[in-house]
XYZ file of C-alpha atoms in Angstrom:
538
model
C -0.059 -0.107 -0.040
C 2.820 2.448 0.784
C 4.485 1.694 -2.680
C 1.116 2.337 -4.373
C 0.762 5.618 -2.418
C 4.201 6.587 -3.348
C 3.762 5.859 -7.027
C 0.502 7.894 -6.987
C 2.561 10.886 -5.586
C 4.907 10.874 -8.165
C 2.286 10.931 -11.051
C 3.482 13.844 -13.519
C 1.225 15.971 -15.354
C 1.260 14.031 -18.419
C 0.722 10.991 -16.445
C -2.371 12.293 -14.972
C -3.778 12.981 -18.385
C -3.258 9.675 -19.576
C -4.508 8.276 -16.150
C -7.873 10.159 -16.974
C -8.961 6.862 -19.040
C -7.324 4.501 -16.708
C -8.902 5.240 -13.139
C -11.302 2.414 -13.404
C -8.391 -0.161 -13.130
C -8.570 0.370 -9.421
C -11.427 -1.828 -9.487
C -10.418 -4.282 -12.205
C -6.696 -4.780 -11.295
C -5.328 -6.247 -8.264
C -2.804 -4.087 -6.233
C 0.216 -5.673 -8.056
C -1.129 -4.900 -11.407
C -2.201 -1.452 -10.403
C 1.242 -0.765 -9.056
C 2.817 -1.623 -12.255
C 0.470 0.617 -14.244
C 1.058 3.548 -11.990
C 4.724 2.836 -12.148
C 4.643 3.147 -16.047
C 2.484 6.236 -15.866
C 4.579 8.105 -13.540
C 7.760 7.613 -15.247
C 7.823 10.050 -18.290
C 11.302 8.705 -19.424
C 12.982 8.073 -22.616
C 10.198 8.116 -25.044
C 6.329 7.741 -24.401
C 3.417 7.260 -26.531
C 0.255 5.295 -27.131
C 0.200 1.650 -27.946
C -0.158 1.425 -31.694
C -0.243 -1.332 -34.354
C 2.574 -0.752 -37.057
C 2.062 -2.642 -40.176
C 5.059 -3.166 -42.512
C 4.907 -4.958 -45.918
C 7.506 -7.745 -46.181
C 6.472 -9.302 -49.563
C 5.549 -12.673 -48.332
C 3.071 -14.899 -50.059
C -0.541 -15.526 -48.648
C 0.426 -18.917 -47.615
C 2.489 -17.620 -44.853
C 1.490 -16.350 -41.523
C 0.531 -12.625 -40.760
C 2.564 -11.356 -37.888
C 1.242 -8.382 -35.800
C 3.764 -5.672 -34.553
C 2.690 -3.456 -31.622
C 5.175 -0.647 -31.070
C 4.409 1.777 -28.134
C 7.342 3.925 -29.048
C 6.056 4.989 -32.525
C 5.549 8.841 -32.624
C 2.768 8.551 -35.346
C -0.780 7.785 -34.243
C -1.927 6.841 -37.767
C -2.440 3.343 -38.151
C -1.568 1.894 -41.561
C -3.909 -0.598 -43.040
C -2.602 -4.211 -42.995
C -1.964 -5.591 -46.387
C -2.992 -9.279 -47.150
C 0.307 -10.230 -48.090
C 2.186 -9.214 -44.935
C 3.798 -11.225 -42.446
C 3.465 -10.066 -38.754
C 4.377 -11.149 -35.322
C 3.278 -9.136 -32.290
C 6.080 -7.117 -31.084
C 5.180 -6.108 -27.500
C 2.979 -7.308 -24.678
C 1.114 -4.041 -24.659
C -1.687 -5.512 -26.528
C -2.346 -7.910 -23.541
C -3.153 -5.030 -21.139
C -6.506 -4.401 -20.140
C -8.389 -1.366 -21.261
C -11.152 0.185 -19.408
C -14.465 0.530 -21.168
C -16.107 3.180 -18.976
C -14.722 6.693 -17.976
C -17.331 7.318 -15.164
C -16.418 7.303 -11.521
C -18.184 8.038 -8.340
C -15.614 9.755 -5.795
C -17.764 9.124 -2.787
C -17.188 5.255 -2.989
C -13.342 5.613 -3.293
C -10.801 4.763 -0.757
C -8.301 7.606 0.575
C -5.741 6.645 -1.914
C -8.227 6.255 -4.739
C -9.569 9.811 -3.633
C -6.326 11.261 -4.073
C -5.797 9.814 -7.574
C -9.226 11.149 -8.568
C -8.508 14.697 -7.107
C -5.028 14.872 -8.951
C -6.688 13.878 -12.153
C -9.402 16.507 -11.947
C -7.276 19.093 -11.019
C -4.989 18.436 -13.992
C -7.951 18.373 -16.353
C -9.355 21.582 -15.094
C -5.750 23.277 -15.609
C -5.337 21.760 -18.944
C -8.779 23.216 -19.979
C -7.641 26.472 -18.525
C -10.361 26.351 -15.962
C -8.208 27.640 -13.132
C -11.111 28.744 -10.827
C -12.747 25.276 -11.035
C -9.133 23.770 -10.256
C -8.981 25.991 -7.306
C -12.223 24.772 -6.042
C -11.437 21.082 -6.375
C -8.174 21.752 -4.538
C -9.673 23.537 -1.590
C -12.367 21.055 -1.172
C -9.917 18.210 -1.170
C -7.735 20.094 1.272
C -10.605 20.551 3.661
C -11.579 16.882 3.428
C -7.833 15.813 4.360
C -7.164 18.473 7.029
C -8.480 16.429 9.817
C -7.594 13.019 8.489
C -4.011 12.868 7.273
C -1.605 15.737 7.967
C 1.020 14.409 5.416
C -1.361 14.171 2.629
C -2.894 17.323 3.315
C 0.451 19.235 2.960
C 1.630 17.176 -0.005
C -1.334 18.080 -1.912
C -0.504 21.580 -1.733
C 2.856 20.827 -3.118
C 1.102 18.714 -5.913
C -1.107 21.637 -6.640
C 1.780 24.062 -7.087
C 3.622 21.553 -9.207
C 0.719 21.560 -11.614
C 0.342 25.168 -11.738
C 4.153 25.408 -12.395
C 4.017 23.074 -15.354
C 1.020 24.965 -16.845
C 2.783 28.367 -16.373
C 0.644 29.800 -13.719
C 3.564 30.190 -11.160
C 7.297 30.262 -11.283
C 9.780 27.287 -10.407
C 10.707 29.417 -7.213
C 7.278 28.812 -5.876
C 7.818 25.006 -6.043
C 11.146 25.415 -4.621
C 9.898 27.196 -1.417
C 8.782 23.882 -0.083
C 12.501 22.816 0.194
C 12.618 24.835 3.316
C 10.307 22.504 5.006
C 12.100 19.140 6.180
C 8.889 17.295 6.040
C 8.203 18.353 2.266
C 11.788 18.978 0.975
C 12.267 15.389 -0.492
C 8.758 15.400 -2.184
C 9.341 19.080 -3.714
C 12.800 17.902 -5.107
C 11.291 14.812 -6.754
C 8.437 16.824 -8.258
C 10.807 19.133 -9.450
C 12.602 16.541 -11.450
C 9.384 15.342 -12.915
C 8.576 19.087 -13.776
C 11.955 19.493 -15.520
C 11.242 16.482 -17.486
C 7.707 17.485 -18.393
C 9.063 20.811 -19.496
C 12.137 19.525 -21.216
C 14.611 21.443 -19.083
C 17.548 18.983 -19.021
C 19.796 21.271 -16.861
C 17.155 21.485 -14.087
C 16.601 17.812 -14.255
C 20.281 17.182 -13.766
C 20.800 19.643 -10.854
C 17.833 18.467 -8.980
C 18.529 14.869 -9.480
C 22.112 15.426 -8.249
C 20.748 17.132 -5.023
C 18.429 14.170 -4.378
C 21.531 11.798 -4.572
C 23.483 13.955 -2.301
C 20.652 13.914 0.421
C 18.814 10.658 0.155
C 19.661 7.014 -0.340
C 16.280 5.130 -0.453
C 15.439 3.351 -3.680
C 12.411 5.536 -4.360
C 14.501 8.767 -4.303
C 17.328 7.049 -6.216
C 15.010 5.904 -8.927
C 13.580 9.466 -9.331
C 17.024 10.929 -9.437
C 18.495 8.293 -11.920
C 15.632 8.857 -14.307
C 16.091 12.537 -14.165
C 19.902 12.005 -14.929
C 19.099 9.624 -17.765
C 16.732 12.170 -19.190
C 19.643 14.882 -18.991
C 22.137 12.246 -20.656
C 19.870 11.589 -23.580
C 20.028 15.253 -24.593
C 23.802 14.822 -24.646
C 23.841 11.583 -26.738
C 23.123 7.804 -26.854
C 26.614 6.646 -26.024
C 26.743 8.920 -23.010
C 23.485 7.732 -21.740
C 24.490 4.085 -21.952
C 27.718 4.742 -20.518
C 26.054 6.361 -17.393
C 23.375 3.608 -17.037
C 25.978 0.874 -17.199
C 28.016 2.675 -14.574
C 25.110 2.989 -12.204
C 24.122 -0.554 -12.786
C 27.540 -1.789 -11.641
C 27.316 0.529 -8.678
C 24.071 -0.888 -7.551
C 25.146 -4.602 -7.682
C 22.752 -6.541 -5.480
C 19.888 -3.806 -5.711
C 17.446 -5.585 -7.892
C 14.811 -2.722 -7.789
C 17.313 -0.180 -9.255
C 18.895 -2.637 -11.676
C 15.524 -3.676 -13.238
C 14.680 -0.077 -13.649
C 18.128 0.626 -15.405
C 17.742 -2.501 -17.457
C 14.220 -1.055 -18.769
C 15.904 2.087 -19.879
C 18.674 0.149 -21.616
C 16.061 -2.019 -23.495
C 14.052 1.039 -24.397
C 17.084 2.857 -25.828
C 18.077 -0.238 -27.854
C 14.695 -1.461 -28.793
C 15.821 -1.590 -32.558
C 18.988 -3.470 -31.676
C 17.616 -6.879 -31.396
C 20.795 -8.727 -30.698
C 21.426 -6.372 -27.632
C 17.765 -6.253 -26.677
C 17.544 -9.831 -26.397
C 20.547 -10.266 -24.032
C 19.094 -7.186 -21.882
C 15.883 -8.888 -21.735
C 17.559 -12.147 -20.603
C 19.325 -10.193 -17.848
C 16.095 -8.616 -16.774
C 14.236 -12.157 -16.711
C 17.236 -13.507 -14.602
C 16.247 -10.818 -11.949
C 12.415 -10.936 -12.417
C 11.728 -14.333 -13.787
C 7.785 -13.731 -14.264
C 7.905 -10.316 -15.967
C 5.676 -11.080 -19.014
C 6.778 -7.816 -20.954
C 10.586 -8.805 -20.928
C 9.779 -12.384 -21.668
C 7.854 -11.169 -24.781
C 10.703 -8.658 -25.478
C 13.197 -11.527 -25.579
C 11.168 -13.863 -27.524
C 10.396 -11.204 -30.202
C 13.999 -10.187 -30.570
C 15.278 -13.765 -30.914
C 12.442 -14.227 -33.606
C 13.616 -11.062 -35.406
C 17.216 -12.702 -35.368
C 15.963 -15.771 -36.907
C 16.545 -17.757 -33.536
C 13.284 -19.436 -33.632
C 14.046 -22.142 -30.992
C 14.902 -19.429 -28.434
C 11.903 -17.505 -29.381
C 9.672 -20.546 -29.072
C 11.203 -21.178 -25.648
C 10.398 -17.768 -24.217
C 6.832 -17.894 -25.708
C 6.293 -21.199 -24.180
C 7.325 -19.928 -20.892
C 5.104 -16.906 -21.202
C 1.976 -18.905 -21.804
C 2.749 -21.068 -18.639
C 2.547 -17.597 -16.880
C -0.318 -16.236 -18.744
C -2.011 -19.045 -20.664
C -4.458 -16.680 -22.415
C -1.843 -14.209 -23.686
C -3.030 -13.885 -27.283
C 0.169 -12.235 -28.562
C 2.364 -15.126 -27.207
C -0.194 -17.776 -28.658
C -0.050 -16.077 -32.085
C 3.693 -15.779 -32.030
C 3.990 -19.326 -30.929
C 2.082 -20.191 -34.237
C 4.797 -18.335 -36.127
C 7.615 -19.883 -34.510
C 6.182 -23.420 -35.077
C 5.447 -22.521 -38.825
C 9.150 -21.202 -39.344
C 10.246 -24.604 -37.942
C 8.056 -26.422 -40.506
C 5.229 -27.647 -38.249
C 2.075 -26.257 -39.721
C -0.183 -28.537 -37.827
C 1.291 -27.184 -34.398
C 1.188 -23.547 -35.690
C -2.518 -23.907 -36.610
C -3.270 -24.981 -32.843
C -1.685 -21.865 -31.458
C -3.199 -19.620 -34.200
C -6.559 -21.024 -33.177
C -5.891 -20.400 -29.453
C -4.910 -16.848 -30.188
C -8.107 -16.410 -32.193
C -10.125 -17.734 -29.322
C -8.576 -15.250 -27.003
C -9.935 -12.313 -29.210
C -6.570 -11.882 -31.367
C -7.818 -10.945 -34.787
C -4.480 -11.595 -36.419
C -4.331 -14.950 -34.845
C -7.556 -15.469 -36.536
C -6.087 -14.260 -39.780
C -3.279 -16.607 -39.509
C -5.389 -19.515 -38.746
C -7.681 -18.769 -41.886
C -4.492 -18.114 -43.919
C -3.335 -21.725 -42.997
C -6.662 -23.113 -44.059
C -5.674 -21.673 -47.438
C -2.657 -23.912 -47.673
C -4.776 -26.901 -46.781
C -2.360 -28.365 -44.330
C -4.319 -27.665 -41.179
C -5.090 -31.153 -40.089
C -7.623 -30.806 -37.254
C -10.179 -29.450 -39.581
C -9.550 -32.090 -42.470
C -9.803 -34.874 -39.765
C -13.014 -33.409 -38.579
C -14.558 -33.222 -41.917
C -13.192 -36.848 -42.767
C -14.674 -38.280 -39.655
C -18.064 -36.980 -40.676
C -17.912 -38.638 -44.121
C -16.363 -42.269 -42.942
C -19.447 -42.828 -40.825
C -21.110 -43.493 -44.144
C -20.769 -47.199 -45.417
C -20.242 -46.050 -48.908
C -17.216 -43.820 -48.273
C -14.428 -44.310 -50.435
C -11.374 -46.281 -49.270
C -9.223 -42.995 -49.960
C -11.093 -41.295 -47.187
C -10.056 -43.918 -44.626
C -6.482 -43.841 -45.869
C -6.228 -40.144 -45.688
C -7.636 -40.170 -42.075
C -4.955 -42.583 -41.118
C -2.299 -40.551 -42.788
C -3.474 -37.473 -40.955
C -3.390 -39.179 -37.588
C 0.211 -40.235 -38.357
C 1.402 -36.835 -39.382
C -0.278 -35.240 -36.275
C 1.370 -37.792 -34.068
C 4.749 -37.191 -35.893
C 4.572 -33.543 -35.432
C 3.756 -33.717 -31.716
C 6.850 -35.916 -31.154
C 8.916 -33.434 -33.277
C 7.652 -30.581 -31.218
C 8.419 -32.208 -27.944
C 11.948 -32.667 -29.303
C 12.197 -28.774 -30.480
C 10.902 -27.624 -27.093
C 13.662 -29.566 -25.446
C 16.332 -28.403 -27.689
C 14.806 -24.632 -27.204
C 15.132 -25.039 -23.527
C 18.670 -26.046 -23.764
C 19.718 -23.368 -26.249
C 18.141 -20.750 -23.871
C 20.031 -22.043 -20.737
C 23.397 -21.601 -22.800
C 22.587 -18.080 -24.192
C 21.696 -17.100 -20.576
C 25.343 -17.334 -19.654
C 26.174 -14.703 -22.364
C 23.362 -12.502 -21.255
C 24.457 -12.657 -17.538
C 27.861 -11.697 -18.414
C 26.597 -8.680 -20.331
C 26.847 -5.215 -18.542
C 27.720 -7.032 -15.261
C 31.450 -7.341 -16.291
C 32.934 -3.867 -16.916
C 33.671 -2.969 -20.528
C 36.947 -3.973 -21.795
C 38.988 -3.148 -24.876
C 41.058 -6.265 -24.502
C 39.453 -7.879 -27.293
C 41.527 -5.464 -29.610
C 44.042 -7.271 -31.619
C 44.796 -10.811 -33.040
C 43.443 -14.104 -31.861
C 44.011 -17.665 -33.305
C 42.579 -21.242 -33.278
C 44.230 -23.859 -35.540
C 44.425 -22.290 -39.041
C 41.828 -19.578 -38.343
C 42.844 -16.175 -37.078
C 40.431 -13.307 -35.981
C 41.616 -9.681 -35.747
C 39.670 -6.790 -34.232
C 40.526 -3.352 -35.667
C 40.022 0.093 -34.051
C 38.692 3.078 -35.839
C 38.270 6.357 -34.046
C 39.229 4.687 -30.894
C 36.228 2.289 -31.146
C 36.418 -1.396 -32.140
C 34.298 -1.295 -35.257
C 35.654 -3.947 -37.690
C 36.831 -7.514 -37.555
C 38.398 -9.762 -40.056
C 38.672 -13.656 -40.264
C 41.547 -15.388 -42.201
C 41.030 -19.015 -42.857
C 43.427 -20.989 -45.099
C 44.562 -17.591 -46.644
C 40.890 -16.372 -47.376
C 39.984 -12.959 -45.699
C 36.457 -12.206 -44.625
C 35.461 -9.003 -43.217
C 32.533 -7.534 -41.258
C 31.205 -4.979 -38.470
C 31.493 -5.336 -34.894
C 28.653 -4.169 -32.565
C 29.834 -3.583 -28.983
C 27.062 -4.755 -26.644
C 28.834 -3.456 -23.452
C 31.007 -6.457 -22.450
C 29.834 -8.663 -25.264
C 30.555 -8.223 -29.054
C 28.093 -9.060 -31.735
C 29.707 -9.828 -35.223
C 27.601 -8.741 -38.136
C 27.859 -11.479 -40.890
C 26.932 -9.577 -44.262
C 26.236 -11.258 -47.581
C 29.243 -9.369 -48.899
C 31.393 -11.405 -46.149
C 30.554 -14.544 -47.827
C 30.562 -17.748 -45.934
C 33.779 -18.450 -43.849
C 34.711 -21.475 -41.666
C 35.811 -21.906 -37.976
C 37.099 -25.383 -36.958
C 34.267 -27.890 -37.398
C 31.638 -25.409 -38.469
C 30.704 -23.071 -41.167
C 29.435 -19.494 -40.665
C 27.032 -17.870 -43.158
C 24.924 -14.627 -43.172
C 22.038 -16.551 -41.470
C 24.066 -17.036 -38.183
C 24.344 -15.232 -35.089
C 27.950 -14.755 -33.617
C 28.658 -13.385 -30.037
C 32.086 -13.172 -28.551
C 33.701 -11.862 -25.519
C 37.088 -11.919 -23.708
C 36.928 -14.867 -21.235
C 40.356 -13.957 -19.798
C 43.323 -11.911 -20.626
C 44.372 -14.438 -23.259
C 41.337 -16.467 -24.332
C 38.546 -15.166 -26.608
C 35.169 -17.139 -26.504
C 33.477 -17.183 -29.658
C 29.716 -18.420 -29.759
C 27.793 -19.339 -32.961
C 24.139 -19.884 -33.099
C 22.689 -21.202 -36.316
C 19.089 -21.320 -35.137
C 19.228 -24.833 -33.609
C 22.938 -25.398 -32.603
C 24.947 -23.495 -30.089
C 28.704 -23.981 -30.845
C 31.592 -22.638 -28.763
C 35.008 -21.940 -29.870
C 38.042 -20.734 -27.845
C 40.791 -18.460 -29.387
C 44.119 -17.538 -27.976
C 45.711 -14.295 -28.209
C 48.772 -14.110 -30.539
């Protein structure tokens, strides 16, 4: 309850506007769900926006599945129409959040915390509508109600009201800063000053107030407000500077799970288009919070985008164990199975997605019927007809074949599930190493294994290129630094090259990192296999 109250107190102006359509969730959600919602609304961090469905054409045939992408970080509010020959996978878990259907509320039936939520929301709405007198009336009435019940809430409401008036331009920042002279309200006023600076895009004020909070308070709630304010500032400086700051703070807060989870969320958001890094960061998050459905979904989608369908399948399977009716995960499981060549198994999950009101799951299911390989329907149809004595023997034969194929796919899918789990456990080792180990440039230079040599080259003091020499043949590519792990980009122009006992092509995923001062670990993932090779420094 205290956490819920604290989150409520930190609602920013923008958060309250968004919250105007979400208040009924106090009745619908349990405390944990509501706390999570308020946490999202109160942090106007890196880049906010409405949940949207973004459709992109990929030029695939109608026999292939349609995948849905939901990207809450898109700036445009226009939703393009879906083209029938698109392949879509749902990109974020936001589609699965509940949306209130009614915006009515009876304040007399609310608890004290819910009452404060409602008061803040209504004051915000009146100030936004430039109805200052009505906002004043709501504020005065609420203050009178709180005066004899809760002294701290009574006084904090005054600070919050000044905060709202400040962001709407009715008072100056100095008015908010006056509360810093009151020991009881100083911390709250500083935190609201950070939120105000972020809302008004005042990076310098956000930095200064955040640093002041860190110099005076050490509790997690204060640190989170301050770190978010400083991340907001660093984003105005540059992406690299922001990432360097977050990684430094992450390492300084070793063992502080709450802080580390917040920082990981920021890194994931910053790198949402870098699926190699996003997958490792989401894995890292899951290792600290195993039941977080958003990050399980993030990891699964990123692996899918990298072509690692077994890893994607493992995470979606894990997600439906937590939330069996997650329509996005069900749909995307169908996509994963289809990519693995198991059209019958994919049809099962498309149908389950459809039954959970996922319209693209229904489209995928219908699209599969077009290919005449969805066996349940064929089996049901044939069973209706083989009851007739005059049925042709071909009907009986086909029914038998369908059963054989279904049993075969079920057996194969169980093997794939087992392989997927093994693969995921292996890659978690890489994810766990990432950002926990301080970044090192020790990878720079030459490494060798057998007749294969790997060379990492610096440009502008950054490791950006690598070359592999095998039997005199030279292959080159780019290096993406994922903090303490490195991702090798295998482009088509690089051709195919060999490492001992394996071949690498443009379809492979290759990670590497310095295991020790003289040992380089190279990991190749070809979608099913996880291959490790150790090189030594020349």
